[in-house]
Amino acid sequence: MMTKSWQRLIPVLLIALPVQASDWQLKYLPWGAPDLQGAWTTATVSLLERPSEYENLVLTEAQTIEVERGTEAMLEEIDQLEEGDLGSGSDVGGYNAAWLDPGSRVVRVNGAPHSSIIVSPDDGQVPYTFTSRLRKYWNMYKLWQRDNPEEQDLGVRCMVGFGSSGGPPMLPVLYNNNYQFVQSPGQVLILVEMNHNIRTIRIDGTPLPASIRPWLGDSIGHWEGPTLVVRTTQFHRQQNMRMAIKHQFMMSPDSVVVERFTRVGEKEIQYEFTVEDEEIYTSVWRGQLPMYATQGPIYEYACHEGNYSISNILSGARTEERE
């Protein structure tokens, strides 16, 4: 039974909670820029594109529970291996659940649970032209047929992260979804955990010569009030296919990505992006994804040091050729 003292305290707590939440104020660095520094994560069970079983952008609470529990079940199933040795010559699986960190919650924007990271177009899909959609599937098919090191996926080669984890846009994958933001008067640096890439955003900078195409593109930023707005293009041509388990999409060296980073709380950055390329898409597409504070430091992603995948892929291909 609740005591009278607790009954008197409850109204005080209910009043105090909103006051505490509103106490947060955006901090500014000595040169006047909003402070985005720290370690952040984009881990979420939500996918880039909306699954076919969900019609609307905003999920019901029952649907939200369904999506989140589905990821829990997937992680449990990964560890359910048969007794005894695994047979050679077949799929022996990949990482067990201890190595995965896909997040446990769906994307929530202003408290609303979303069925996809894409919020526009309304169907939650990347709006390919007919021709570019065919090219995407053809490129994916060719990727799986490659058996030499130079043509392997960039993630397998330890060049950049799988999919679009380094971005832009910066999208979550199955693990290593962490970033560290460091600011100086003329730059914002983003350390991408997956394959230890560093994005350099030059504040009010001038574009690089057209012949220079960095892996993660050429990023120019400016401040609009509390929001860092970043325009990126001039991507490396080998970044055309962004391939991961949770998303696969096509871009070109001249695609344009505009990102908006707005710190909305002590532990949250609101991340929004648009992607534009008239040669590939029928319209601009847009996504929203919260970035949550996470405990640092971010450790080195030592990819090449333990990269036995390449040698296994090549030896398997040579074995198939002999047979």
Protein backbone atom coordinates (compact mmCIF):
# COMPACT_ATOMS: atom_id res chain seq x y z
CA MET A 1 0.00 0.00 0.00
CA MET A 2 1.29 3.47 -0.87
CA THR A 3 2.14 5.60 2.15
CA LYS A 4 0.85 9.15 2.58
CA SER A 5 4.38 10.52 2.22
CA TRP A 6 4.73 8.92 -1.24
CA GLN A 7 1.25 10.20 -2.19
CA ARG A 8 2.37 13.73 -1.36
CA LEU A 9 5.64 13.28 -3.28
CA ILE A 10 4.16 12.04 -6.59
CA PRO A 11 2.75 15.44 -7.71
CA VAL A 12 6.12 17.03 -6.95
CA LEU A 13 7.91 14.44 -9.13
CA LEU A 14 5.44 14.87 -11.97
CA ILE A 15 6.04 18.60 -11.91
CA ALA A 16 9.80 18.30 -11.59
CA LEU A 17 10.38 15.88 -14.47
CA PRO A 18 9.42 18.27 -17.30
CA VAL A 19 11.41 21.05 -15.64
CA GLN A 20 14.50 18.84 -15.56
CA ALA A 21 14.04 17.91 -19.22
CA SER A 22 13.77 21.57 -20.23
CA ASP A 23 16.86 22.57 -18.25
CA TRP A 24 19.13 21.47 -21.12
CA GLN A 25 20.56 24.28 -23.21
CA LEU A 26 22.70 24.06 -26.31
CA LYS A 27 26.34 24.82 -25.54
CA TYR A 28 28.56 26.86 -27.83
CA LEU A 29 32.29 26.50 -28.41
CA PRO A 30 34.65 29.48 -27.80
CA TRP A 31 34.51 30.56 -31.47
CA GLY A 32 30.68 30.55 -31.45
CA ALA A 33 29.81 27.23 -33.13
CA PRO A 34 27.22 24.93 -31.55
CA ASP A 35 28.88 22.03 -29.71
CA LEU A 36 28.34 18.68 -31.48
CA GLN A 37 31.42 17.04 -29.99
CA GLY A 38 31.38 13.59 -28.45
CA ALA A 39 30.77 9.96 -29.34
CA TRP A 40 27.47 9.10 -31.02
CA THR A 41 25.74 6.00 -32.39
CA THR A 42 23.17 5.44 -35.15
CA ALA A 43 22.41 1.84 -34.13
CA THR A 44 18.77 0.96 -34.82
CA VAL A 45 16.77 -2.05 -35.94
CA SER A 46 15.05 0.11 -38.58
CA LEU A 47 15.98 -0.36 -42.22
CA LEU A 48 16.65 2.34 -44.79
CA GLU A 49 13.64 1.34 -46.91
CA ARG A 50 10.20 0.45 -45.55
CA PRO A 51 9.43 -3.28 -45.38
CA SER A 52 6.45 -4.29 -47.52
CA GLU A 53 4.37 -5.41 -44.54
CA TYR A 54 4.10 -1.85 -43.21
CA GLU A 55 1.95 0.62 -45.10
CA ASN A 56 2.58 3.81 -43.12
CA LEU A 57 5.65 5.73 -42.00
CA VAL A 58 4.55 5.85 -38.36
CA LEU A 59 4.18 2.46 -36.70
CA THR A 60 1.58 1.50 -34.15
CA GLU A 61 2.92 0.44 -30.77
CA ALA A 62 2.02 -3.18 -31.60
CA GLN A 63 4.00 -2.98 -34.85
CA THR A 64 6.91 -1.36 -33.02
CA ILE A 65 7.06 -4.26 -30.56
CA GLU A 66 6.87 -6.71 -33.48
CA VAL A 67 9.86 -5.15 -35.24
CA GLU A 68 11.98 -4.91 -32.10
CA ARG A 69 11.22 -8.45 -30.96
CA GLY A 70 11.98 -9.72 -34.45
CA THR A 71 15.55 -8.49 -34.11
CA GLU A 72 15.86 -10.13 -30.69
CA ALA A 73 14.69 -13.42 -32.19
CA MET A 74 17.15 -13.09 -35.07
CA LEU A 75 20.08 -12.66 -32.70
CA GLU A 76 18.97 -15.65 -30.63
CA GLU A 77 18.63 -17.81 -33.74
CA ILE A 78 22.14 -16.99 -34.91
CA ASP A 79 23.57 -18.73 -31.86
CA GLN A 80 21.43 -21.88 -32.24
CA LEU A 81 24.03 -24.08 -33.94
CA GLU A 82 23.71 -27.81 -34.47
CA GLU A 83 25.77 -30.15 -32.35
CA GLY A 84 29.07 -31.39 -33.73
CA ASP A 85 31.37 -30.09 -36.43
CA LEU A 86 30.11 -27.95 -39.30
CA GLY A 87 30.32 -29.63 -42.68
CA SER A 88 32.82 -28.32 -45.19
CA GLY A 89 31.78 -27.09 -48.61
CA SER A 90 28.64 -25.33 -47.39
CA ASP A 91 27.65 -22.10 -45.68
CA VAL A 92 29.13 -22.22 -42.18
CA GLY A 93 27.68 -18.86 -41.17
CA GLY A 94 29.37 -15.70 -39.98
CA TYR A 95 29.64 -13.89 -36.67
CA ASN A 96 27.72 -15.03 -33.64
CA ALA A 97 25.51 -12.57 -31.78
CA ALA A 98 28.29 -11.45 -29.43
CA TRP A 99 29.92 -9.57 -32.32
CA LEU A 100 26.76 -7.85 -33.57
CA ASP A 101 25.31 -4.54 -32.39
CA PRO A 102 22.36 -3.68 -34.65
CA GLY A 103 20.55 -1.72 -31.95
CA SER A 104 17.39 -2.76 -30.16
CA ARG A 105 14.89 0.00 -30.98
CA VAL A 106 13.23 1.41 -34.09
CA VAL A 107 13.94 4.94 -35.25
CA ARG A 108 11.87 7.48 -33.34
CA VAL A 109 11.48 11.03 -34.59
CA ASN A 110 9.86 13.45 -32.15
CA GLY A 111 8.74 10.39 -30.21
CA ALA A 112 7.00 8.72 -33.17
CA PRO A 113 8.23 5.22 -34.12
CA HIS A 114 9.08 5.03 -37.83
CA SER A 115 8.88 2.02 -40.15
CA SER A 116 11.91 3.17 -42.18
CA ILE A 117 14.70 5.71 -42.15
CA ILE A 118 13.39 7.13 -45.45
CA VAL A 119 10.56 9.58 -44.80
CA SER A 120 10.13 10.79 -48.38
CA PRO A 121 8.87 9.59 -50.89
CA ASP A 122 5.72 8.46 -49.11
CA ASP A 123 6.26 4.78 -49.93
CA GLY A 124 9.56 4.74 -48.06
CA GLN A 125 11.56 3.44 -51.05
CA VAL A 126 14.56 4.77 -52.96
CA PRO A 127 12.91 6.29 -56.08
CA TYR A 128 14.98 4.76 -58.89
CA THR A 129 14.31 5.40 -62.52
CA PHE A 130 13.49 2.22 -64.44
CA THR A 131 16.93 2.12 -66.04
CA SER A 132 18.86 2.75 -62.85
CA ARG A 133 16.91 0.04 -61.00
CA LEU A 134 18.00 -2.47 -63.64
CA ARG A 135 21.58 -1.23 -63.31
CA LYS A 136 21.43 -1.67 -59.54
CA TYR A 137 20.40 -5.33 -59.80
CA TRP A 138 22.97 -5.97 -62.52
CA ASN A 139 25.72 -4.41 -60.41
CA MET A 140 24.68 -6.52 -57.40
CA TYR A 141 24.78 -9.67 -59.53
CA LYS A 142 28.23 -8.81 -60.88
CA LEU A 143 29.52 -8.15 -57.37
CA TRP A 144 28.66 -11.68 -56.26
CA GLN A 145 30.44 -13.11 -59.30
CA ARG A 146 33.75 -11.37 -58.63
CA ASP A 147 36.61 -13.48 -57.31
CA ASN A 148 39.65 -11.21 -57.54
CA PRO A 149 40.72 -8.81 -54.77
CA GLU A 150 40.41 -5.55 -56.72
CA GLU A 151 36.72 -6.11 -57.46
CA GLN A 152 35.59 -7.19 -54.01
CA ASP A 153 33.24 -5.01 -51.99
CA LEU A 154 34.98 -2.05 -50.33
CA GLY A 155 34.07 -3.33 -46.88
CA VAL A 156 35.66 -6.70 -47.59
CA ARG A 157 38.79 -4.88 -48.80
CA CYS A 158 38.87 -2.72 -45.62
CA MET A 159 38.72 0.50 -47.66
CA VAL A 160 35.52 2.00 -46.22
CA GLY A 161 32.73 0.63 -44.05
CA PHE A 162 30.10 -1.76 -45.35
CA GLY A 163 27.08 -0.15 -46.96
CA SER A 164 26.93 3.57 -46.28
CA SER A 165 28.17 3.51 -42.67
CA GLY A 166 30.76 6.19 -43.48
CA GLY A 167 28.30 7.97 -45.69
CA PRO A 168 27.15 10.32 -46.53
CA PRO A 169 24.40 9.59 -45.80
CA MET A 170 25.68 7.85 -42.65
CA LEU A 171 23.53 4.75 -42.19
CA PRO A 172 23.53 1.98 -39.57
CA VAL A 173 24.63 -1.56 -40.31
CA LEU A 174 24.89 -4.70 -38.14
CA TYR A 175 27.75 -3.48 -35.94
CA ASN A 176 30.26 -0.68 -35.29
CA ASN A 177 27.74 2.14 -35.73
CA ASN A 178 29.74 4.67 -33.73
CA TYR A 179 31.10 8.10 -34.62
CA GLN A 180 33.18 10.71 -32.86
CA PHE A 181 32.74 14.41 -33.64
CA VAL A 182 35.67 16.80 -33.15
CA GLN A 183 35.40 20.51 -33.98
CA SER A 184 37.81 23.36 -34.69
CA PRO A 185 37.08 26.90 -35.94
CA GLY A 186 37.24 25.89 -39.59
CA GLN A 187 36.44 22.19 -39.58
CA VAL A 188 34.24 19.44 -38.21
CA LEU A 189 35.89 16.00 -38.22
CA ILE A 190 33.84 12.81 -37.96
CA LEU A 191 35.74 9.67 -37.04
CA VAL A 192 33.78 6.74 -38.48
CA GLU A 193 34.34 3.61 -36.40
CA MET A 194 33.70 1.21 -39.29
CA ASN A 195 37.05 0.96 -41.09
CA HIS A 196 38.44 4.01 -39.25
CA ASN A 197 37.60 6.59 -41.93
CA ILE A 198 37.64 10.30 -41.09
CA ARG A 199 35.27 12.74 -42.77
CA THR A 200 36.61 16.27 -42.99
CA ILE A 201 33.87 18.89 -43.24
CA ARG A 202 35.31 22.29 -44.19
CA ILE A 203 33.19 25.11 -42.78
CA ASP A 204 32.49 27.71 -45.50
CA GLY A 205 35.20 26.07 -47.60
CA THR A 206 35.61 25.96 -51.35
CA PRO A 207 35.11 22.72 -53.32
CA LEU A 208 38.07 20.55 -54.20
CA PRO A 209 39.17 20.38 -57.84
CA ALA A 210 36.83 18.16 -59.83
CA SER A 211 39.59 15.59 -60.37
CA ILE A 212 39.86 14.92 -56.61
CA ARG A 213 37.21 12.48 -55.43
CA PRO A 214 37.68 11.29 -51.83
CA TRP A 215 36.19 7.98 -50.66
CA LEU A 216 33.52 9.81 -48.66
CA GLY A 217 33.13 12.72 -51.06
CA ASP A 218 33.96 16.40 -50.69
CA SER A 219 32.02 17.90 -47.75
CA ILE A 220 31.43 21.65 -47.36
CA GLY A 221 29.54 22.84 -44.28
CA HIS A 222 27.94 25.97 -42.90
CA TRP A 223 25.86 26.85 -39.86
CA GLU A 224 22.17 27.78 -40.02
CA GLY A 225 21.49 28.80 -36.44
CA PRO A 226 22.03 25.67 -34.29
CA THR A 227 22.17 23.35 -37.32
CA LEU A 228 25.26 22.18 -39.19
CA VAL A 229 24.34 21.89 -42.87
CA VAL A 230 26.72 19.84 -45.02
CA ARG A 231 26.69 19.45 -48.81
CA THR A 232 28.71 16.55 -50.20
CA THR A 233 29.44 15.44 -53.76
CA GLN A 234 32.48 14.31 -55.83
CA PHE A 235 32.36 10.77 -54.47
CA HIS A 236 34.92 8.14 -55.39
CA ARG A 237 33.63 6.10 -58.33
CA GLN A 238 34.03 2.84 -56.39
CA GLN A 239 31.45 4.11 -53.88
CA ASN A 240 28.71 3.75 -56.49
CA MET A 241 27.21 0.64 -54.83
CA ARG A 242 26.50 0.95 -51.11
CA MET A 243 26.10 -2.70 -50.08
CA ALA A 244 25.22 -4.04 -46.64
CA ILE A 245 22.74 -6.53 -45.19
CA LYS A 246 20.44 -3.75 -43.95
CA HIS A 247 20.53 -1.61 -47.09
CA GLN A 248 21.68 -1.68 -50.70
CA PHE A 249 21.44 1.35 -52.95
CA MET A 250 23.18 2.97 -55.87
CA MET A 251 24.76 6.41 -56.17
CA SER A 252 27.09 8.10 -58.62
CA PRO A 253 30.24 10.23 -58.23
CA ASP A 254 28.06 13.30 -58.85
CA SER A 255 25.19 12.48 -56.49
CA VAL A 256 24.55 15.28 -54.00
CA VAL A 257 23.87 14.61 -50.33
CA VAL A 258 22.77 17.42 -48.00
CA GLU A 259 22.89 16.60 -44.29
CA ARG A 260 21.57 18.52 -41.29
CA PHE A 261 22.93 17.90 -37.79
CA THR A 262 20.98 19.54 -34.96
CA ARG A 263 21.75 18.82 -31.32
CA VAL A 264 18.37 18.60 -29.58
CA GLY A 265 19.47 17.35 -26.17
CA GLU A 266 22.41 16.35 -24.02
CA LYS A 267 22.29 12.86 -25.53
CA GLU A 268 20.72 13.29 -28.97
CA ILE A 269 21.52 14.78 -32.37
CA GLN A 270 18.75 14.96 -34.94
CA TYR A 271 20.25 13.79 -38.23
CA GLU A 272 18.45 14.48 -41.51
CA PHE A 273 19.61 14.03 -45.08
CA THR A 274 18.50 14.37 -48.68
CA VAL A 275 19.95 12.56 -51.71
CA GLU A 276 19.65 13.99 -55.21
CA ASP A 277 20.76 12.68 -58.60
CA GLU A 278 18.54 13.20 -61.66
CA GLU A 279 20.37 10.45 -63.57
CA ILE A 280 19.48 7.79 -60.98
CA TYR A 281 16.35 8.91 -59.11
CA THR A 282 12.94 10.17 -60.17
CA SER A 283 12.89 12.55 -57.20
CA VAL A 284 14.93 13.67 -54.23
CA TRP A 285 14.72 11.23 -51.30
CA ARG A 286 15.00 12.13 -47.64
CA GLY A 287 15.72 10.34 -44.38
CA GLN A 288 15.71 11.04 -40.65
CA LEU A 289 17.76 9.23 -38.03
CA PRO A 290 18.52 10.15 -34.42
CA MET A 291 22.11 9.87 -33.21
CA TYR A 292 22.40 9.03 -29.52
CA ALA A 293 25.32 9.72 -27.20
CA THR A 294 27.41 6.66 -26.45
CA GLN A 295 30.32 6.03 -24.14
CA GLY A 296 33.75 6.45 -25.69
CA PRO A 297 36.48 6.09 -26.58
CA ILE A 298 36.04 4.62 -30.05
CA TYR A 299 38.71 1.99 -30.50
CA GLU A 300 40.67 1.41 -33.68
CA TYR A 301 38.85 -0.73 -36.23
CA ALA A 302 41.79 -2.98 -37.11
CA CYS A 303 40.37 -4.47 -40.29
CA HIS A 304 43.38 -5.53 -42.35
CA GLU A 305 45.13 -7.03 -39.33
CA GLY A 306 42.55 -9.79 -39.08
CA ASN A 307 41.21 -9.82 -42.62
CA TYR A 308 41.31 -13.48 -43.57
CA SER A 309 38.13 -13.11 -45.65
CA ILE A 310 40.02 -12.08 -48.79
CA SER A 311 42.34 -15.09 -48.72
CA ASN A 312 39.41 -17.43 -48.05
CA ILE A 313 37.36 -15.93 -50.89
CA LEU A 314 40.23 -16.25 -53.34
CA SER A 315 41.19 -19.79 -52.28
CA GLY A 316 37.55 -20.85 -52.56
CA ALA A 317 37.34 -19.40 -56.06
CA ARG A 318 40.53 -21.18 -57.13
CA THR A 319 39.15 -24.46 -55.72
CA GLU A 320 35.96 -24.04 -57.75
CA GLU A 321 38.03 -23.42 -60.88
CA ARG A 322 40.01 -26.62 -60.36
CA GLU A 323 36.84 -28.63 -59.84
